[in-house]
Amino acid sequence: MSAASCLRSEDQFLCSICLDVFTDPVSTPCGHNFCKNCINEHRNRNDQYLCPLCKEVFNTRPKLHINTLFSEMVSQFRQEAQQKASSSSSEQQAAKPGEVPCDVCTGTKLKALKSCLVCLTSYCETHLEPHMTKSGLKRHQLIDPVENLEDRMCMKHDKPLELFCKTDQTCVCMLCSVLDHKTHEFVPLKEEYEGKKAELGKTEAEIQEMIQKRRLKIQEIKHSVDLSKEAADRKKAEGVQVFTALKGSVERSLNELIETIEEKQRTTEKQAEDFIKELEQEISELKKRSSEVEKLSHSEDHLHLLQNFPSLKAAPPTKDWTEVSVRPPPYEGTVMKAVAQLEETLSKQMKKLLAEDELKKVQHYAVDVTLDPDTAHPKLILSDDGKQVNYGDVKKNLPDNPKRFTRYCIVLGKQSLSSGRFYFEVQVKEKTKWNLGVARESIDRKGDTTLCPQYGYWTIWLRNGNEYSANSGPPVRLSLKSPPQKVGVFVDYEEGLVSFYDVDATALIYSFTGCSFTEKLYPYFCPCNNDGGINSAPLIICPVSQTV
């Protein structure tokens, strides 16, 4: 192994007395090396001659020998250390604004690598080396570089701030703990640091959670904006469609108005043309007679004049035109009538469009309703999927539980509502009788009852194939343009609203308003009896699809 390779262990080149690199190293008879001055001073301070390391005692003053090989190795180590320091200094960067500079550097201040809490000095990599190599300095506490290290000293006692006073919540030195804060509770800075660090970790976690919540809120807001944009685009498209339809109605009404006026004008012109044609024909006849009369009046033939006089004396037969006239057609009220008709048309269209929009909104609250067999009257027949019910002539032998209807052929849905909104649709096609709506949980299921809100029912029904009523007590007769094939039922619990819709016609049938709900509401179905087969079709709960 070469001498150069042996120089990599720095501790072997440190004097155990001064803890620095050897200067003029000499060897004692026991084989230990020391700086020449260090060992001489040590011998001068002691009465005995002993080795500072192994404590071997010499009877006479030992003769010191210069270790030539070791001296060369120390010299080489010094040179390499200086080159390394020089190279390290060139690689290090000067401290930038905001960075802690080295307190030892002269000239250009290099960026500090560590700060020493004992020396109260910040060191660059080069000047930090003694703290990394000298055993005495190795015990010093190094931290990441900080400015104003003097702030870490007690201003009163000029001692390091090593303790934390929990009573006053401040950092103090050892003297403070026995003088100014002697009755207070203290902990080492490190212990308080760990506690506060844990609190900061918790605070950081809470902050991160708050950040995450706000990021989620941002996503929620952005999603709301996206939904709003989609709704805006949809509404714009609907608006264009609506106003295009209204514009078409206005244009058709205008064209009809113009056509009506022009038709009247054409009739007037035709009448005038007929009169003129007839008058011109009479004029032609009169001109012909005038020519004959004039010719006869100039005749010298006495006999000829007298023979033809009787036939030419009187004017040819003509019409009496005294009372005949062409009057302009009566246009008064034509425009007003057209505008009134247009207004009626637009009003109907607007009502239809508003009903469509309302139905679309309530359909968003659709729930998947299924029939509850535990509530079904024994004569009712339910489908396996719980979506259809019709009346059966045979009464089934079923357990009479408290939920079952035994007086009327009624069945309730399994789903209930005690807050919010819900909506469902039922096909009533080909039926001549039915009842639909909602009922509260506490209704009488065994005896006679009246279908009205007072007794917990909010329903409409069909009787005799074309008689519709809202059972509001007394019933309200409903006038429908056409029999609904599918009925939608909507409930807003907090608003106290129950509404019924003709789904295919997108029209409101009836609404119970101002209701006061205090308990659960259930979907209510009554297919009524078969009436000899003409009312055998079932009530069918349908999946809800958005009305176009």
PDB file of N, CA and C in Angstrom, residues 284-301 304-306 308-316:
ATOM      1  N   SER A 284    -122.255  48.438 -76.244  1.00  0.00           N
ATOM      2  CA  SER A 284    -122.123  47.934 -77.631  1.00  0.00           C
ATOM      3  C   SER A 284    -123.487  47.820 -78.299  1.00  0.00           C
ATOM      4  N   GLU A 285    -124.461  47.296 -77.541  1.00  0.00           N
ATOM      5  CA  GLU A 285    -125.815  47.170 -78.087  1.00  0.00           C
ATOM      6  C   GLU A 285    -126.422  48.537 -78.378  1.00  0.00           C
ATOM      7  N   LEU A 286    -126.177  49.458 -77.436  1.00  0.00           N
ATOM      8  CA  LEU A 286    -126.717  50.809 -77.612  1.00  0.00           C
ATOM      9  C   LEU A 286    -126.067  51.507 -78.810  1.00  0.00           C
ATOM     10  N   LYS A 287    -124.766  51.305 -78.982  1.00  0.00           N
ATOM     11  CA  LYS A 287    -124.080  51.894 -80.147  1.00  0.00           C
ATOM     12  C   LYS A 287    -124.651  51.339 -81.461  1.00  0.00           C
ATOM     13  N   LYS A 288    -124.923  50.046 -81.425  1.00  0.00           N
ATOM     14  CA  LYS A 288    -125.491  49.411 -82.628  1.00  0.00           C
ATOM     15  C   LYS A 288    -126.866  50.016 -82.943  1.00  0.00           C
ATOM     16  N   ARG A 289    -127.699  50.186 -81.886  1.00  0.00           N
ATOM     17  CA  ARG A 289    -129.021  50.778 -82.097  1.00  0.00           C
ATOM     18  C   ARG A 289    -128.901  52.232 -82.559  1.00  0.00           C
ATOM     19  N   SER A 290    -127.935  52.925 -81.959  1.00  0.00           N
ATOM     20  CA  SER A 290    -127.737  54.337 -82.356  1.00  0.00           C
ATOM     21  C   SER A 290    -127.374  54.439 -83.828  1.00  0.00           C
ATOM     22  N   SER A 291    -126.549  53.512 -84.302  1.00  0.00           N
ATOM     23  CA  SER A 291    -126.150  53.514 -85.719  1.00  0.00           C
ATOM     24  C   SER A 291    -127.341  53.248 -86.616  1.00  0.00           C
ATOM     25  N   GLU A 292    -128.200  52.309 -86.211  1.00  0.00           N
ATOM     26  CA  GLU A 292    -129.384  51.973 -87.008  1.00  0.00           C
ATOM     27  C   GLU A 292    -130.357  53.144 -87.031  1.00  0.00           C
ATOM     28  N   VAL A 293    -130.532  53.777 -85.855  1.00  0.00           N
ATOM     29  CA  VAL A 293    -131.454  54.933 -85.781  1.00  0.00           C
ATOM     30  C   VAL A 293    -130.949  56.070 -86.661  1.00  0.00           C
ATOM     31  N   GLU A 294    -129.633  56.323 -86.563  1.00  0.00           N
ATOM     32  CA  GLU A 294    -129.059  57.420 -87.372  1.00  0.00           C
ATOM     33  C   GLU A 294    -129.211  57.135 -88.867  1.00  0.00           C
ATOM     34  N   LYS A 295    -128.972  55.885 -89.230  1.00  0.00           N
ATOM     35  CA  LYS A 295    -129.076  55.510 -90.649  1.00  0.00           C
ATOM     36  C   LYS A 295    -130.525  55.663 -91.141  1.00  0.00           C
ATOM     37  N   LEU A 296    -131.470  55.235 -90.282  1.00  0.00           N
ATOM     38  CA  LEU A 296    -132.868  55.318 -90.669  1.00  0.00           C
ATOM     39  C   LEU A 296    -133.328  56.781 -90.771  1.00  0.00           C
ATOM     40  N   SER A 297    -132.752  57.602 -89.851  1.00  0.00           N
ATOM     41  CA  SER A 297    -133.165  59.014 -89.858  1.00  0.00           C
ATOM     42  C   SER A 297    -132.722  59.754 -91.122  1.00  0.00           C
ATOM     43  N   HIS A 298    -131.745  59.248 -91.797  1.00  0.00           N
ATOM     44  CA  HIS A 298    -131.255  59.877 -93.024  1.00  0.00           C
ATOM     45  C   HIS A 298    -131.859  59.241 -94.285  1.00  0.00           C
ATOM     46  N   SER A 299    -132.774  58.290 -94.096  1.00  0.00           N
ATOM     47  CA  SER A 299    -133.367  57.602 -95.265  1.00  0.00           C
ATOM     48  C   SER A 299    -134.383  58.517 -95.952  1.00  0.00           C
ATOM     49  N   GLU A 300    -134.379  58.472 -97.273  1.00  0.00           N
ATOM     50  CA  GLU A 300    -135.329  59.252 -98.089  1.00  0.00           C
ATOM     51  C   GLU A 300    -136.534  58.391 -98.520  1.00  0.00           C
ATOM     52  N   ASP A 301    -136.401  57.111 -98.083  1.00  0.00           N
ATOM     53  CA  ASP A 301    -137.436  56.159 -98.472  1.00  0.00           C
ATOM     54  C   ASP A 301    -138.544  56.220 -97.424  1.00  0.00           C
ATOM     55  N   HIS A 304    -139.828  52.759 -96.145  1.00  0.00           N
ATOM     56  CA  HIS A 304    -138.831  52.035 -95.323  1.00  0.00           C
ATOM     57  C   HIS A 304    -138.759  52.615 -93.919  1.00  0.00           C
ATOM     58  N   LEU A 305    -138.740  53.957 -93.821  1.00  0.00           N
ATOM     59  CA  LEU A 305    -138.641  54.599 -92.515  1.00  0.00           C
ATOM     60  C   LEU A 305    -139.846  54.256 -91.666  1.00  0.00           C
ATOM     61  N   LEU A 306    -141.057  54.335 -92.319  1.00  0.00           N
ATOM     62  CA  LEU A 306    -142.264  54.071 -91.543  1.00  0.00           C
ATOM     63  C   LEU A 306    -142.364  52.612 -91.124  1.00  0.00           C
ATOM     64  N   ASN A 308    -139.855  50.569 -90.375  1.00  0.00           N
ATOM     65  CA  ASN A 308    -138.844  50.212 -89.363  1.00  0.00           C
ATOM     66  C   ASN A 308    -138.880  51.103 -88.115  1.00  0.00           C
ATOM     67  N   PHE A 309    -139.622  52.152 -88.194  1.00  0.00           N
ATOM     68  CA  PHE A 309    -139.669  53.093 -87.076  1.00  0.00           C
ATOM     69  C   PHE A 309    -140.104  52.437 -85.755  1.00  0.00           C
ATOM     70  N   PRO A 310    -141.164  51.632 -85.763  1.00  0.00           N
ATOM     71  CA  PRO A 310    -141.626  51.072 -84.488  1.00  0.00           C
ATOM     72  C   PRO A 310    -140.532  50.260 -83.775  1.00  0.00           C
ATOM     73  N   SER A 311    -139.711  49.508 -84.510  1.00  0.00           N
ATOM     74  CA  SER A 311    -138.700  48.650 -83.861  1.00  0.00           C
ATOM     75  C   SER A 311    -137.477  49.425 -83.389  1.00  0.00           C
ATOM     76  N   LEU A 312    -137.276  50.604 -83.975  1.00  0.00           N
ATOM     77  CA  LEU A 312    -136.080  51.384 -83.602  1.00  0.00           C
ATOM     78  C   LEU A 312    -136.365  52.558 -82.683  1.00  0.00           C
ATOM     79  N   LYS A 313    -137.640  52.834 -82.513  1.00  0.00           N
ATOM     80  CA  LYS A 313    -137.983  53.996 -81.694  1.00  0.00           C
ATOM     81  C   LYS A 313    -137.554  53.784 -80.234  1.00  0.00           C
ATOM     82  N   ALA A 314    -137.884  52.618 -79.695  1.00  0.00           N
ATOM     83  CA  ALA A 314    -137.549  52.344 -78.274  1.00  0.00           C
ATOM     84  C   ALA A 314    -136.083  51.863 -78.124  1.00  0.00           C
ATOM     85  N   ALA A 315    -135.422  52.252 -77.000  1.00  0.00           N
ATOM     86  CA  ALA A 315    -134.031  51.814 -76.712  1.00  0.00           C
ATOM     87  C   ALA A 315    -134.022  50.308 -76.423  1.00  0.00           C
ATOM     88  N   PRO A 316    -132.963  49.647 -76.762  1.00  0.00           N
ATOM     89  CA  PRO A 316    -132.884  48.191 -76.479  1.00  0.00           C
ATOM     90  C   PRO A 316    -132.973  47.934 -74.965  1.00  0.00           C
TER      91      PRO A 316
END
